mmCIF file of C-alpha atoms in Angstrom:
data_model
loop_
_atom_site.group_PDB
_atom_site.id
_atom_site.type_symbol
_atom_site.label_atom_id
_atom_site.label_comp_id
_atom_site.label_asym_id
_atom_site.label_seq_id
_atom_site.Cartn_x
_atom_site.Cartn_y
_atom_site.Cartn_z
ATOM 1 C CA MET A 1 -0.019 0.072 -0.058
ATOM 2 C CA ARG A 2 2.819 2.312 0.934
ATOM 3 C CA SER A 3 4.398 1.817 -2.565
ATOM 4 C CA THR A 4 1.089 2.492 -4.304
ATOM 5 C CA TRP A 5 0.585 5.633 -2.324
ATOM 6 C CA ILE A 6 4.140 6.823 -2.988
ATOM 7 C CA GLY A 7 3.728 6.031 -6.651
ATOM 8 C CA SER A 8 0.547 8.127 -6.828
ATOM 9 C CA TRP A 9 2.253 10.971 -5.002
ATOM 10 C CA LEU A 10 5.253 10.762 -7.270
ATOM 11 C CA ALA A 11 3.146 10.858 -10.347
ATOM 12 C CA ALA A 12 1.377 14.068 -9.041
ATOM 13 C CA VAL A 13 4.870 15.599 -8.314
ATOM 14 C CA LEU A 14 6.116 14.781 -11.799
ATOM 15 C CA LEU A 15 3.096 16.240 -13.417
ATOM 16 C CA LEU A 16 3.497 19.549 -11.376
ATOM 17 C CA ALA A 17 7.247 19.581 -12.201
ATOM 18 C CA ALA A 18 6.957 18.617 -15.844
ATOM 19 C CA PRO A 19 8.119 21.309 -18.454
ATOM 20 C CA GLY A 20 5.313 23.159 -19.786
ATOM 21 C CA SER A 21 2.984 22.525 -16.821
ATOM 22 C CA ALA A 22 0.829 25.436 -16.022
ATOM 23 C CA GLY A 23 2.410 27.349 -13.119
ATOM 24 C CA ALA A 24 5.102 24.749 -12.681
ATOM 25 C CA GLN A 25 7.936 27.279 -12.597
ATOM 26 C CA GLU A 26 6.129 29.556 -10.226
ATOM 27 C CA ALA A 27 5.080 26.595 -7.936
ATOM 28 C CA LEU A 28 8.577 25.508 -6.964
ATOM 29 C CA THR A 29 11.534 27.421 -5.896
ATOM 30 C CA PRO A 30 14.952 26.305 -7.229
ATOM 31 C CA GLU A 31 15.553 24.554 -3.882
ATOM 32 C CA GLN A 32 12.300 22.800 -3.894
ATOM 33 C CA LYS A 33 12.837 21.768 -7.565
ATOM 34 C CA GLN A 34 16.175 20.326 -6.575
ATOM 35 C CA ALA A 35 14.603 18.459 -3.606
ATOM 36 C CA VAL A 36 11.837 16.956 -5.823
ATOM 37 C CA GLU A 37 14.420 15.826 -8.288
ATOM 38 C CA GLY A 38 16.426 14.142 -5.643
ATOM 39 C CA ILE A 39 13.245 12.324 -4.249
ATOM 40 C CA VAL A 40 12.339 11.173 -7.720
ATOM 41 C CA ARG A 41 15.786 9.984 -8.324
ATOM 42 C CA ASP A 42 16.032 8.028 -5.104
ATOM 43 C CA TYR A 43 12.514 6.605 -5.587
ATOM 44 C CA LEU A 44 13.257 5.299 -9.120
ATOM 45 C CA LEU A 45 16.559 3.874 -8.037
ATOM 46 C CA SER A 46 14.745 2.097 -5.269
ATOM 47 C CA ASN A 47 11.919 0.914 -7.498
ATOM 48 C CA PRO A 48 13.289 0.384 -10.965
ATOM 49 C CA GLU A 49 10.304 -1.746 -11.984
ATOM 50 C CA ILE A 50 8.333 1.519 -12.252
ATOM 51 C CA VAL A 51 10.358 2.485 -15.294
ATOM 52 C CA ARG A 52 9.912 -1.019 -16.793
ATOM 53 C CA ASP A 53 6.225 -0.939 -16.160
ATOM 54 C CA ALA A 54 5.930 2.448 -17.611
ATOM 55 C CA LEU A 55 7.797 1.397 -20.765
ATOM 56 C CA ILE A 56 5.545 -1.669 -21.175
ATOM 57 C CA GLU A 57 2.475 0.426 -20.903
ATOM 58 C CA LEU A 58 3.878 3.049 -23.316
ATOM 59 C CA GLN A 59 4.565 0.232 -25.860
ATOM 60 C CA ARG A 60 1.060 -1.199 -25.263
ATOM 61 C CA ARG A 61 -0.633 2.052 -25.991
ATOM 62 C CA GLN A 62 1.525 2.772 -29.112
ATOM 63 C CA GLU A 63 0.637 -0.714 -30.466
ATOM 64 C CA GLU A 64 -2.945 -0.019 -29.799
ATOM 65 C CA ARG A 65 -2.701 3.225 -31.647
ATOM 66 C CA ASN A 66 -0.901 1.595 -34.503
ATOM 67 C CA GLN A 67 -3.573 -1.109 -34.773
ATOM 68 C CA VAL A 68 -6.337 1.482 -34.920
ATOM 69 C CA ALA A 69 -4.415 3.384 -37.604
ATOM 70 C CA ARG A 70 -3.729 0.204 -39.574
ATOM 71 C CA GLN A 71 -7.531 -0.840 -39.384
ATOM 72 C CA ASP A 72 -8.392 2.690 -40.696
ATOM 73 C CA ALA A 73 -5.853 2.434 -43.513
ATOM 74 C CA ILE A 74 -7.180 -1.085 -44.504
ATOM 75 C CA GLY A 75 -10.672 0.297 -44.756
ATOM 76 C CA GLU A 76 -9.392 3.169 -46.905
ATOM 77 C CA LEU A 77 -7.560 0.604 -49.083
ATOM 78 C CA HIS A 78 -10.807 -1.408 -49.640
ATOM 79 C CA ASP A 79 -12.607 1.655 -50.707
ATOM 80 C CA TYR A 80 -9.646 2.494 -53.117
ATOM 81 C CA VAL A 81 -9.519 -0.800 -54.745
ATOM 82 C CA ALA A 82 -13.208 -0.719 -55.351
ATOM 83 C CA THR A 83 -12.508 2.155 -57.585
ATOM 84 C CA LEU A 84 -9.719 0.539 -59.598
ATOM 85 C CA PRO A 85 -10.323 -0.393 -63.192
ATOM 86 C CA PRO A 86 -10.882 -4.207 -63.666
ATOM 87 C CA ASP A 87 -7.538 -4.389 -65.578
ATOM 88 C CA PHE A 88 -5.864 -4.692 -62.192
ATOM 89 C CA THR A 89 -7.969 -7.734 -61.197
ATOM 90 C CA LYS A 90 -7.430 -11.380 -61.452
ATOM 91 C CA GLY A 91 -10.687 -13.375 -61.684
ATOM 92 C CA ASP A 92 -14.094 -11.881 -61.671
ATOM 93 C CA SER A 93 -13.875 -8.193 -60.954
ATOM 94 C CA LYS A 94 -17.116 -8.318 -59.165
ATOM 95 C CA ALA A 95 -16.266 -11.327 -57.027
ATOM 96 C CA GLU A 96 -17.258 -10.746 -53.323
ATOM 97 C CA THR A 97 -13.996 -11.524 -51.627
ATOM 98 C CA PRO A 98 -10.920 -9.323 -52.612
ATOM 99 C CA VAL A 99 -7.384 -10.379 -51.819
ATOM 100 C CA ILE A 100 -5.201 -7.404 -52.201
ATOM 101 C CA GLU A 101 -1.543 -7.997 -53.185
ATOM 102 C CA PHE A 102 1.375 -5.508 -52.969
ATOM 103 C CA PHE A 103 3.997 -6.834 -55.324
ATOM 104 C CA ASP A 104 7.267 -6.006 -57.229
ATOM 105 C CA TYR A 105 8.079 -7.631 -60.575
ATOM 106 C CA ARG A 106 11.619 -8.231 -59.589
ATOM 107 C CA CYS A 107 10.770 -9.857 -56.357
ATOM 108 C CA PRO A 108 11.441 -13.690 -56.406
ATOM 109 C CA TYR A 109 8.941 -14.342 -53.577
ATOM 110 C CA CYS A 110 6.230 -12.582 -55.524
ATOM 111 C CA LYS A 111 7.049 -14.857 -58.464
ATOM 112 C CA SER A 112 7.004 -17.961 -56.231
ATOM 113 C CA VAL A 113 3.460 -17.086 -54.902
ATOM 114 C CA ALA A 114 2.050 -16.276 -58.439
ATOM 115 C CA ALA A 115 1.053 -19.803 -59.290
ATOM 116 C CA ARG A 116 -0.781 -20.146 -55.840
ATOM 117 C CA ILE A 117 -2.738 -17.086 -56.477
ATOM 118 C CA ASP A 118 -3.800 -18.251 -59.979
ATOM 119 C CA ARG A 119 -4.887 -21.578 -58.527
ATOM 120 C CA VAL A 120 -7.022 -20.047 -55.844
ATOM 121 C CA VAL A 121 -8.827 -17.814 -58.359
ATOM 122 C CA GLU A 122 -9.463 -20.895 -60.534
ATOM 123 C CA GLU A 123 -10.781 -22.857 -57.666
ATOM 124 C CA ASP A 124 -12.735 -20.111 -55.977
ATOM 125 C CA LYS A 125 -14.957 -17.971 -58.222
ATOM 126 C CA GLY A 126 -15.920 -15.787 -55.246
ATOM 127 C CA VAL A 127 -12.369 -14.495 -54.986
ATOM 128 C CA ARG A 128 -10.745 -11.689 -56.970
ATOM 129 C CA ILE A 129 -7.021 -10.796 -56.681
ATOM 130 C CA VAL A 130 -6.452 -7.044 -56.805
ATOM 131 C CA LEU A 131 -2.941 -6.293 -57.982
ATOM 132 C CA ILE A 132 -1.167 -3.354 -56.296
ATOM 133 C CA GLU A 133 1.986 -2.195 -58.258
ATOM 134 C CA PHE A 134 4.463 -1.543 -55.407
ATOM 135 C CA PRO A 135 8.051 -1.290 -56.967
ATOM 136 C CA ILE A 136 10.649 -1.138 -54.181
ATOM 137 C CA LEU A 137 13.614 -2.992 -55.591
ATOM 138 C CA GLY A 138 15.310 -0.166 -57.455
ATOM 139 C CA GLU A 139 14.971 1.648 -60.729
ATOM 140 C CA ASP A 140 14.469 -1.486 -62.829
ATOM 141 C CA SER A 141 11.459 -2.309 -60.576
ATOM 142 C CA VAL A 142 9.970 1.154 -61.083
ATOM 143 C CA PHE A 143 10.503 0.891 -64.853
ATOM 144 C CA ALA A 144 8.843 -2.490 -65.051
ATOM 145 C CA SER A 145 5.886 -1.208 -63.014
ATOM 146 C CA ARG A 146 5.464 1.946 -65.114
ATOM 147 C CA ALA A 147 5.579 -0.065 -68.266
ATOM 148 C CA ALA A 148 2.933 -2.525 -66.918
ATOM 149 C CA ILE A 149 0.658 0.204 -65.894
ATOM 150 C CA ALA A 150 1.245 1.983 -69.326
ATOM 151 C CA SER A 151 0.351 -1.158 -71.122
ATOM 152 C CA ARG A 152 -3.387 -0.632 -70.156
ATOM 153 C CA ALA A 153 -3.503 1.732 -72.949
ATOM 154 C CA GLN A 154 -2.949 -1.144 -75.357
ATOM 155 C CA GLY A 155 -5.337 -3.437 -73.542
ATOM 156 C CA LYS A 156 -2.381 -5.603 -72.393
ATOM 157 C CA TYR A 157 -1.966 -5.158 -68.701
ATOM 158 C CA MET A 158 -2.926 -8.617 -67.421
ATOM 159 C CA GLU A 159 -0.975 -10.382 -70.213
ATOM 160 C CA PHE A 160 2.047 -8.293 -69.655
ATOM 161 C CA HIS A 161 1.711 -8.687 -65.959
ATOM 162 C CA ASN A 162 1.709 -12.585 -66.306
ATOM 163 C CA ALA A 163 4.625 -12.340 -68.768
ATOM 164 C CA LEU A 164 6.713 -10.289 -66.335
ATOM 165 C CA MET A 165 5.995 -12.521 -63.471
ATOM 166 C CA SER A 166 6.928 -15.538 -65.529
ATOM 167 C CA HIS A 167 10.133 -14.104 -66.631
ATOM 168 C CA ARG A 168 13.218 -15.788 -65.189
ATOM 169 C CA GLY A 169 16.614 -14.162 -64.821
ATOM 170 C CA ASN A 170 17.366 -10.493 -64.288
ATOM 171 C CA LEU A 171 14.531 -8.201 -65.138
ATOM 172 C CA ASP A 172 16.182 -4.963 -66.137
ATOM 173 C CA GLN A 173 14.790 -2.155 -68.538
ATOM 174 C CA GLN A 174 15.900 -3.941 -71.657
ATOM 175 C CA SER A 175 14.376 -7.238 -70.739
ATOM 176 C CA THR A 176 11.152 -5.553 -69.753
ATOM 177 C CA LEU A 177 10.868 -4.030 -73.120
ATOM 178 C CA LYS A 178 11.693 -7.345 -74.864
ATOM 179 C CA VAL A 179 8.922 -9.135 -72.845
ATOM 180 C CA ALA A 180 6.607 -6.275 -74.038
ATOM 181 C CA LYS A 181 7.583 -6.784 -77.691
ATOM 182 C CA ASP A 182 7.263 -10.607 -77.415
ATOM 183 C CA ILE A 183 3.573 -10.317 -76.367
ATOM 184 C CA GLY A 184 2.747 -7.875 -79.153
ATOM 185 C CA ILE A 185 3.005 -4.534 -77.302
ATOM 186 C CA ASP A 186 3.874 -1.414 -79.500
ATOM 187 C CA VAL A 187 7.071 -0.624 -77.502
ATOM 188 C CA GLU A 188 7.435 2.871 -78.778
ATOM 189 C CA LYS A 189 3.846 3.750 -77.738
ATOM 190 C CA LEU A 190 4.417 2.005 -74.468
ATOM 191 C CA LYS A 191 7.528 4.250 -73.737
ATOM 192 C CA ALA A 192 5.376 7.306 -74.548
ATOM 193 C CA ASP A 193 2.483 6.264 -72.352
ATOM 194 C CA MET A 194 4.925 5.504 -69.515
ATOM 195 C CA GLU A 195 5.505 9.236 -69.223
ATOM 196 C CA ALA A 196 1.787 9.968 -68.549
ATOM 197 C CA PRO A 197 1.427 11.689 -65.170
ATOM 198 C CA GLU A 198 -1.292 9.274 -64.010
ATOM 199 C CA VAL A 199 1.219 6.334 -64.121
ATOM 200 C CA GLU A 200 3.542 8.011 -61.578
ATOM 201 C CA ALA A 201 0.522 9.130 -59.541
ATOM 202 C CA LEU A 202 -0.718 5.591 -59.247
ATOM 203 C CA ILE A 203 2.643 4.211 -57.990
ATOM 204 C CA ARG A 204 2.914 7.238 -55.578
ATOM 205 C CA ARG A 205 -0.508 6.462 -54.259
ATOM 206 C CA HIS A 206 0.371 2.800 -53.594
ATOM 207 C CA HIS A 207 3.552 3.833 -51.742
ATOM 208 C CA GLU A 208 1.345 6.089 -49.548
ATOM 209 C CA PHE A 209 -0.989 3.130 -48.718
ATOM 210 C CA ALA A 210 2.086 0.926 -48.089
ATOM 211 C CA GLU A 211 3.457 3.389 -45.564
ATOM 212 C CA LYS A 212 0.079 3.833 -43.774
ATOM 213 C CA LEU A 213 -0.120 -0.058 -43.592
ATOM 214 C CA GLY A 214 3.392 -0.648 -42.577
ATOM 215 C CA VAL A 215 4.181 -2.702 -45.573
ATOM 216 C CA THR A 216 8.009 -2.821 -46.080
ATOM 217 C CA GLY A 217 8.531 -5.865 -48.297
ATOM 218 C CA THR A 218 6.851 -7.811 -51.029
ATOM 219 C CA PRO A 219 4.739 -9.747 -51.367
ATOM 220 C CA ALA A 220 2.176 -8.433 -48.889
ATOM 221 C CA PHE A 221 -1.497 -9.147 -48.742
ATOM 222 C CA VAL A 222 -4.498 -7.679 -47.294
ATOM 223 C CA ILE A 223 -7.373 -10.212 -46.798
ATOM 224 C CA GLY A 224 -10.452 -8.895 -45.280
ATOM 225 C CA GLN A 225 -9.223 -6.915 -42.275
ATOM 226 C CA GLU A 226 -5.852 -8.700 -41.880
ATOM 227 C CA MET A 227 -2.382 -7.870 -43.107
ATOM 228 C CA VAL A 228 -0.557 -10.962 -44.310
ATOM 229 C CA PRO A 229 3.158 -10.307 -45.167
ATOM 230 C CA GLY A 230 5.342 -12.719 -47.112
ATOM 231 C CA ALA A 231 4.851 -15.499 -49.668
ATOM 232 C CA ILE A 232 1.799 -17.186 -48.103
ATOM 233 C CA ASP A 233 1.333 -20.800 -48.772
ATOM 234 C CA ILE A 234 -1.941 -21.832 -50.538
ATOM 235 C CA ASP A 235 -3.536 -23.610 -47.445
ATOM 236 C CA THR A 236 -3.075 -20.591 -45.276
ATOM 237 C CA LEU A 237 -4.313 -18.342 -48.255
ATOM 238 C CA ARG A 238 -7.534 -20.410 -48.461
ATOM 239 C CA ALA A 239 -7.977 -20.416 -44.653
ATOM 240 C CA LYS A 240 -7.674 -16.564 -44.449
ATOM 241 C CA ILE A 241 -10.102 -16.063 -47.328
ATOM 242 C CA GLU A 242 -12.586 -18.141 -45.514
ATOM 243 C CA ARG A 243 -12.043 -16.158 -42.176
ATOM 244 C CA ALA A 244 -12.505 -12.880 -44.241
ATOM 245 C CA ARG A 245 -15.734 -14.170 -45.409
ATOM 246 C CA GLN A 246 -17.105 -15.065 -41.978
ATOM 247 C CA SER A 247 -16.084 -11.703 -40.422
#
């Protein structure tokens, strides 16, 4: 009981003495302030668990704030993907359950999970995969993403996306354009369309979402209200889709 009483008293003293507290400077003389600081120091040295408990509580509150902010961002992301053109969707664009994927064309883990995603879409007609261009692996990644987005002007986005994801070996700017040419894209038109301001705006918007969600690597998925980082296995993917439907 004595420890609890002292802790409460100490909290009141700290509040009074804290910088910026109303009237704090007038309330304590220099001698009183020095005395309070000595009491606080001695008390904390005698009861170091108070600092530990305070840090644990601070971390808990920060995690709680982060979780609330993340859920708000997930809701915003769902609203956003509902406005995207169907070009960016695998499966039925009107399917009830969206699986949102942040990916990079040069990411080997994104390539490894691509076949699993296609399989789920084939199996489950109630699922749609919404592709979020999120180039983070250097200039070649940005170039590939800009080219893919620009290919929409020729009606080739999904075909180009699949071809880039299937490409093996280094995907640099030259090989990106070769893949485009191999599937019948007019490369000169593609280069011009890549300079359209809406291409850069789309990539910037996706990076903003990633920052809000705490996405730092690829692939990363949003399934229902859940963030799922990494190259998820197919059984886990199926289970999380079912959980999203039930929530």
